[in-house]
Coordinates of C-alpha atoms and ligand atoms in Angstrom, one line a residue:
X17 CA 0.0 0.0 0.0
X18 CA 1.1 3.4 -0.9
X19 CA 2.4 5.8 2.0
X20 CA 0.8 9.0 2.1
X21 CA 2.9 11.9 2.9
X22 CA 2.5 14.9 4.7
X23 CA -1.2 14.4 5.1
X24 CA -3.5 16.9 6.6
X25 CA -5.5 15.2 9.3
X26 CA -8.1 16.6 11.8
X27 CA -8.9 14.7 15.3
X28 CA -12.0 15.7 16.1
X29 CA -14.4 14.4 18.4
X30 CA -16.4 11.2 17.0
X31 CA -19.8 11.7 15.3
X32 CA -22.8 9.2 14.9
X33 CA -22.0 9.2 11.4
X34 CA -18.1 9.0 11.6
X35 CA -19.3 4.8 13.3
X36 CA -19.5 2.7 10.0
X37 CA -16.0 4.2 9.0
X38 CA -14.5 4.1 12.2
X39 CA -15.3 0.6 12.8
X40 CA -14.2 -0.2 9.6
X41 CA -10.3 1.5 10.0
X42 CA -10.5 -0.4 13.2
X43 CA -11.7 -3.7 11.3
X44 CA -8.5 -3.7 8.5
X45 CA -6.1 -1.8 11.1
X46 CA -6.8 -5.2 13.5
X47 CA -6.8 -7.7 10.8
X48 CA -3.4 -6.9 9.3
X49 CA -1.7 -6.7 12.9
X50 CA -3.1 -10.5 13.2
X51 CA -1.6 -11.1 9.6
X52 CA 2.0 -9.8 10.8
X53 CA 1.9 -11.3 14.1
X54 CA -0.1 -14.4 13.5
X55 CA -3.7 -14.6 14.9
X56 CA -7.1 -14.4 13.2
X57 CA -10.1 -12.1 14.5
X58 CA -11.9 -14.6 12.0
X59 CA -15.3 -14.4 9.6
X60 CA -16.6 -10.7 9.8
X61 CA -20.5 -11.5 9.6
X62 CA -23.5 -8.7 10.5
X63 CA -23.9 -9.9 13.8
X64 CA -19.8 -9.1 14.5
X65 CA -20.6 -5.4 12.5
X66 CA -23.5 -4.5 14.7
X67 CA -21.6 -5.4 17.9
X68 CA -18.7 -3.6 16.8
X69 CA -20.6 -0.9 15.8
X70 CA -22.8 -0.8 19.0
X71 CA -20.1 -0.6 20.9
X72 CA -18.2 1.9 19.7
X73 CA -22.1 4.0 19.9
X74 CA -22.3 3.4 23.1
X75 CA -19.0 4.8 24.1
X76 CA -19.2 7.3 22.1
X77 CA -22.4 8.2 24.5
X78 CA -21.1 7.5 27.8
X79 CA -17.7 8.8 26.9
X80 CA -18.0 11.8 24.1
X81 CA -15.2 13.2 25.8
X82 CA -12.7 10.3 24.9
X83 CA -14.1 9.1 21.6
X84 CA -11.9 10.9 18.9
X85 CA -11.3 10.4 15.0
X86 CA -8.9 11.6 12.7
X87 CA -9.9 12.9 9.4
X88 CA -8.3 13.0 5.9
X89 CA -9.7 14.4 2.8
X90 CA -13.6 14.2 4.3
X91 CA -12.6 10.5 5.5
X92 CA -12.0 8.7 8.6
X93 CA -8.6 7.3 8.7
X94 CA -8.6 6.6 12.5
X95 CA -10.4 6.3 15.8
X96 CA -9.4 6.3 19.5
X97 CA -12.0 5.3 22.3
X98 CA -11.2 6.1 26.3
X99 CA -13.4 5.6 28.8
X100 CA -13.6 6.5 32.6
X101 CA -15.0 4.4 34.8
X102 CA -14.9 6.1 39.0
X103 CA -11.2 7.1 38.7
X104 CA -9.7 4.3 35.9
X105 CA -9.4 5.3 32.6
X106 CA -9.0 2.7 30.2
X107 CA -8.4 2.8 26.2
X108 CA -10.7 0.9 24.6
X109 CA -10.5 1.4 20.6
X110 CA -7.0 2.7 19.0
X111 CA -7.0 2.6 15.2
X112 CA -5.1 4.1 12.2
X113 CA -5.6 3.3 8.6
X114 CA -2.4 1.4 7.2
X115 CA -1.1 4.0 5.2
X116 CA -1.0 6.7 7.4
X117 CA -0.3 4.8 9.8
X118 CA 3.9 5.6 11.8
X119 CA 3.4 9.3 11.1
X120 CA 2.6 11.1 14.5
X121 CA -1.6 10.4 14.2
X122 CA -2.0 7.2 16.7
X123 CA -0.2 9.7 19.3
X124 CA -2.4 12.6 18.9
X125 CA -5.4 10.3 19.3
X126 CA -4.2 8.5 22.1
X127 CA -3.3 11.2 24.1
X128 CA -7.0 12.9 23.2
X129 CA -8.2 10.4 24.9
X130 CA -6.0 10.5 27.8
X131 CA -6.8 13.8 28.4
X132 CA -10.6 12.5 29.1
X133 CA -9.2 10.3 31.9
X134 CA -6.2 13.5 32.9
X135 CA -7.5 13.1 36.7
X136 CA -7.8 9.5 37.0
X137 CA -5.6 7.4 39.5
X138 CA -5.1 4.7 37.4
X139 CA -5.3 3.7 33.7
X140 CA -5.2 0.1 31.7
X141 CA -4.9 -1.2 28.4
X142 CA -5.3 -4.2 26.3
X143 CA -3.0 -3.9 23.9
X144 CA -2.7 -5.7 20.7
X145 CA 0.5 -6.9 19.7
X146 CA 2.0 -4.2 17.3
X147 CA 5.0 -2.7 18.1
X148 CA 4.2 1.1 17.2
X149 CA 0.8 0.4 19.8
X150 CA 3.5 -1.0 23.2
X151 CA 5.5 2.0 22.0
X152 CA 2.9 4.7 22.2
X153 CA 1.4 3.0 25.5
X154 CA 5.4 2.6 27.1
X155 CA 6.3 5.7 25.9
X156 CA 2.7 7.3 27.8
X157 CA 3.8 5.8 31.0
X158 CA 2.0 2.5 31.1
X159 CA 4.4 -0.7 32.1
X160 CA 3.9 -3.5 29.6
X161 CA 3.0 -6.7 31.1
X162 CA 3.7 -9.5 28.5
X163 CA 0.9 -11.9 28.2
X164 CA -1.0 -15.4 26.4
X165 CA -3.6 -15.5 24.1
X166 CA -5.3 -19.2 24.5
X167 CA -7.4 -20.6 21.5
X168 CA -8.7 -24.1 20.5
X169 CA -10.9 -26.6 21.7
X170 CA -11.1 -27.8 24.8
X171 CA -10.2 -31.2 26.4
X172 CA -12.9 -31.2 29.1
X173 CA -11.3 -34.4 31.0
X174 CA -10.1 -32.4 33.7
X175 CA -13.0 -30.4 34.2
X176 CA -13.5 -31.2 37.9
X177 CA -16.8 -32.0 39.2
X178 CA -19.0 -29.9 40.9
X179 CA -18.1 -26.2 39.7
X180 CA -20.9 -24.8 41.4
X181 CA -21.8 -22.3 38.9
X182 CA -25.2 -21.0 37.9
X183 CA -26.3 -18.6 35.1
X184 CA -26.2 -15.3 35.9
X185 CA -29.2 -12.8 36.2
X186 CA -27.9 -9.7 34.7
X187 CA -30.4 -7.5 37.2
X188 CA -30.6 -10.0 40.3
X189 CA -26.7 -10.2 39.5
X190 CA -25.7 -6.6 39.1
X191 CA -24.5 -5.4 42.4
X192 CA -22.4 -9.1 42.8
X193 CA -20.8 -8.6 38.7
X194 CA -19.8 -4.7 39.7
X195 CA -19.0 -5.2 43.4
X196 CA -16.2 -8.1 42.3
X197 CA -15.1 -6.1 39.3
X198 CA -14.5 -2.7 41.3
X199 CA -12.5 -5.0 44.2
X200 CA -10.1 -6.6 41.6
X201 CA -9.9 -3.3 39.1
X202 CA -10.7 -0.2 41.7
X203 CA -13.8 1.0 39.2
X204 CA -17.6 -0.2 38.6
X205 CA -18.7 -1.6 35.0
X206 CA -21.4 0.8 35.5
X207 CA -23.2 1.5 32.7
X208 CA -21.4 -0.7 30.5
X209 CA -23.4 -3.7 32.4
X210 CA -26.2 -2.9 30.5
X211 CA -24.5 -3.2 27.2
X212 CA -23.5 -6.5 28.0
X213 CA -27.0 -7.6 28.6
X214 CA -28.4 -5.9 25.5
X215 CA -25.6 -7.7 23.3
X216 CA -27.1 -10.9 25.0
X217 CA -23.7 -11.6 26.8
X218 CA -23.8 -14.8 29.0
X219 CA -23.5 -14.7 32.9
X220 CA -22.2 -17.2 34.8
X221 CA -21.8 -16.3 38.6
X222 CA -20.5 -18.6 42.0
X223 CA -21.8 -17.0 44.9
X224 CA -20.5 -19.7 47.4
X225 CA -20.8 -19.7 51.0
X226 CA -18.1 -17.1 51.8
X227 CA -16.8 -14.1 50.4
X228 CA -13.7 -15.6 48.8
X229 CA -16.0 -17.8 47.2
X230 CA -17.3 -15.6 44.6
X231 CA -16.7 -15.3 41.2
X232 CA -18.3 -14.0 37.5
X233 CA -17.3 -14.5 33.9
X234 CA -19.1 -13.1 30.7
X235 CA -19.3 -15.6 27.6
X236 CA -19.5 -14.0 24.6
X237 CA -19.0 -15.7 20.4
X238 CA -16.6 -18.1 22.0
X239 CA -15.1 -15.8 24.7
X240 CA -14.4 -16.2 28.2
X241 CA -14.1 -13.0 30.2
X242 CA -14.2 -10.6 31.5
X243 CA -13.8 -13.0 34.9
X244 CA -13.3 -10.9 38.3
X245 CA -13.3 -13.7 41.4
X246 CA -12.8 -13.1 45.0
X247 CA -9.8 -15.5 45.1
X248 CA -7.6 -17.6 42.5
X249 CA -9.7 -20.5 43.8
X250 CA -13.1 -19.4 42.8
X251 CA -11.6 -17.5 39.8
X252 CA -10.4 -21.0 38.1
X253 CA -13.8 -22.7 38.9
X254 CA -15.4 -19.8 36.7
X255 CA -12.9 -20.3 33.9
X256 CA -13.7 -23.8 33.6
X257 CA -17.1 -23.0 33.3
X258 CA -16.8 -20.7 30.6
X259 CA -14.6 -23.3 29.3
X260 CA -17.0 -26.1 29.4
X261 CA -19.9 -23.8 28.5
X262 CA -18.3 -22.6 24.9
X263 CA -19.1 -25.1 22.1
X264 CA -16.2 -25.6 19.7
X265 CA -13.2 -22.8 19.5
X266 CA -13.0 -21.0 23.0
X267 CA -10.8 -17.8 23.5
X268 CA -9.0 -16.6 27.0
X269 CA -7.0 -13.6 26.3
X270 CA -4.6 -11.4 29.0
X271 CA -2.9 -13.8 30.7
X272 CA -0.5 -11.8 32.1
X273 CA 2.1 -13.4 34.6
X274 CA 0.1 -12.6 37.7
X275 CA -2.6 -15.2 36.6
X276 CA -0.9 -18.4 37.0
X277 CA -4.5 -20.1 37.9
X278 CA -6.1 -19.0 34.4
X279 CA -2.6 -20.2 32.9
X280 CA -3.0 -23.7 35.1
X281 CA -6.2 -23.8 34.0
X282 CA -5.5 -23.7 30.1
X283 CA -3.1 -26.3 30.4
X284 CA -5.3 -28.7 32.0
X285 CA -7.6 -28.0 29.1
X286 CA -5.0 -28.9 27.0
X287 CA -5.5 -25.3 25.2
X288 CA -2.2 -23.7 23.0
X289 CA -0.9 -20.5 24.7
X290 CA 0.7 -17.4 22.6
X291 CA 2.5 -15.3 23.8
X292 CA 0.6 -12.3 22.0
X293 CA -1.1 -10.3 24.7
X294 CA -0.1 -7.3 26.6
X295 CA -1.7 -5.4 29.7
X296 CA -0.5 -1.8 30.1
X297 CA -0.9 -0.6 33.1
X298 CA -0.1 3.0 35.3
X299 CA -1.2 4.4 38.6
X300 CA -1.4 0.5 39.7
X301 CA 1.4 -1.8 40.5
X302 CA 0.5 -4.4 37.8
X303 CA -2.7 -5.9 36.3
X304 CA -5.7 -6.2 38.5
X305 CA -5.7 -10.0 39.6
X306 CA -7.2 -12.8 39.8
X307 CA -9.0 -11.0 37.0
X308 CA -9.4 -11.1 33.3
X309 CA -10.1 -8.1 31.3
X310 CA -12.5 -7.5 28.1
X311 CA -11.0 -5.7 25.6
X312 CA -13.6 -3.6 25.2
X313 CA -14.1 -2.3 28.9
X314 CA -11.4 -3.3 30.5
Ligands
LIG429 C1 -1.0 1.3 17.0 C2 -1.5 2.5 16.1 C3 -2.8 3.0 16.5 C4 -0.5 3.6 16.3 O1 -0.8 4.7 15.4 P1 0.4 5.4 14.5 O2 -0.2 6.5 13.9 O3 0.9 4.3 13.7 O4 1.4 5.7 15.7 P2 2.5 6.9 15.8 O5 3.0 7.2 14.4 O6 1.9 8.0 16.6 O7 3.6 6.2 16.7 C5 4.2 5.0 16.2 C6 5.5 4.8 17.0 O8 6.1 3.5 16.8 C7 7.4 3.6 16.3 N1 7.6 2.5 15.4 C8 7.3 2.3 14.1 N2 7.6 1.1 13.7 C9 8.1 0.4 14.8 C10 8.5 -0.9 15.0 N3 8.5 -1.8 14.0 N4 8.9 -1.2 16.3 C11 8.9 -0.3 17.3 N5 8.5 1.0 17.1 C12 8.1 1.3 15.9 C13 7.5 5.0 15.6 O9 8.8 5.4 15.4 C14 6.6 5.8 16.5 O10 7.3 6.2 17.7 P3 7.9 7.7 17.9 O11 6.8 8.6 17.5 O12 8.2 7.7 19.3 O13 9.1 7.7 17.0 C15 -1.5 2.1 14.6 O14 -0.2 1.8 14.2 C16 -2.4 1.0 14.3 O15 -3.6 1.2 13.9 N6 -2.0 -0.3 14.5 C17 -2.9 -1.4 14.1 C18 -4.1 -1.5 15.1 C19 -3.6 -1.7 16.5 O16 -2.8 -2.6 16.8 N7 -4.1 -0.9 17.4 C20 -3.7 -0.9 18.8 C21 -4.8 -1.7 19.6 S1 -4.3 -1.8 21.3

């Protein structure tokens, strides 16, 4: 593809008409980092549009402040998407179309969104695995924590008995899901709970008998997590059940070197790992734990 040079780009705030582009700069920006670095984000089919596309509306609603595009001769070229969440801020969406891509415009949109989370404590990102993104993220003051990517199917021979997990009820649930999550990650899902339900994300929830005994995990198109659990105990019982609950291909991404019991689990599972995955992190002393993040909220 053909570098363009000394373009004239705009980053302005996103518009409701700016989300069909945007989501497709993010699409081919994603796709050719798995090409390079080898993993697949797989069939593009309406259902994975909408979602894409619904998510990046509803951010761009709850967070107009941090959702930014860059613009190029009357076209999108780029999109970033920060949200706050009580005082994390955490980068949800950082894009810029291949061939303006190493020329200054990934900085100016990352730190526009930064400056919507400029008095938070603490900040977090799940960074993909291109070099120019851990640049901009180390270079922002955010220490890289190298991490796995798990894909395949499953060997469910290990799956011990008795898991003790029920599905979820995303409004008898609610204060359980955001009181685990703000314990492991210092910050409420808030409004993005109700995202997740509209998306028809799966619950799964272990409320044992005591407080360390409590765990969630959301199951979405072959994903496990986000998982927040009270202790590494109840944390692994959740990922084997959104392991044993995924038909075919399962995904379990961020598994950073604090998360030895996601990492145990996997193996018993007899699932690959990669290392492919990073968690950038500042105003914390590493990735919140025993926790796995969502790409998309953190
Ligand atoms: C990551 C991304 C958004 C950054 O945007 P960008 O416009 O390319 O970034 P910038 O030009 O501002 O910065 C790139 C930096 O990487 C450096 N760089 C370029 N190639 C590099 C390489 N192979 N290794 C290390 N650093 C490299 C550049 O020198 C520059 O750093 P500097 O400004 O300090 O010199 C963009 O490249 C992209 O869309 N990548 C694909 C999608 C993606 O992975 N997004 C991140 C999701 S977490």
């Amino acid at each position: 593809m053909t570098t363009v040079t000394n373009p004239v780009i705009t980053v302005r705030p996103l518009r409701e008409s700016d989300i069909e582009a945007a989501d497709e700069v993010a699409w081919c920006a994603l796709e050719d980092v798995g090409r390079r670095y080898g993993f697949s984000l797989g069939e593009r089919d309406a259902a994975r549009k909408a979602f894409a596309r619904s998510r990046i509306r509803h951010l761009g609603a709850t967070d107009p402040e941090g959702a930014v595009v860059a613009e190029h001769d009357g076209a999108v070229v780029g999109i970033g998407l920060g949200l706050r969440r009580g005082s994390l801020w955490f980068l949800s969406l950082l894009a810029v179309r291949e061939d303006l891509q190493n020329a200054g415009v990934g900085r100016r949109l990352l730190e526009a969104t930064l400056d919507h989370g400029r008095d938070c404590a603490s900040g977090m990102i799940c960074a993909s695995p291109d070099p120019k993104a851990l640049r901009r993220y180390g270079r922002a003051g955010f220490a890289l924590h190298a991490g796995y990517e798990s894909v395949g199917v499953a060997d469910r021979s290990e799956l011990p008995a008795g898991l003790g997990v029920r599905d979820g009820d995303w409004d008898r649930d609610a204060d359980l899901v955001d009181d685990l999550i703000t314990e492991r990650r210092g910050a409420p899902y808030g409004p993005d709970l109700g995202w997740c339900r509209e998306q028809g994300i799966r619950l799964l929830v272990r409320d044992g008998g005591t407080r360390r005994d409590r765990g969630v995990v959301m199951c979405h198109d072959g994903h496990a997590g986000t998982l927040a659990a009270a202790s590494d105990e109840a944390a692994a019982r959740m990922l084997w059940a959104a392991i044993a609950e995924t038909p075919g291909e399962v995904t379990v991404g961020y598994l950073v070197s604090g998360q030895q019991w996601a990492i145990d689990v996997c193996l018993a599972a007899r699932l690959p790992l990669k290392l492919i995955d990073s968690i950038a992190v500042r105003g914390m002393p590493a990735p919140p734990a025993p926790y796995l993040p969502s790409g998309i909220f953190g």
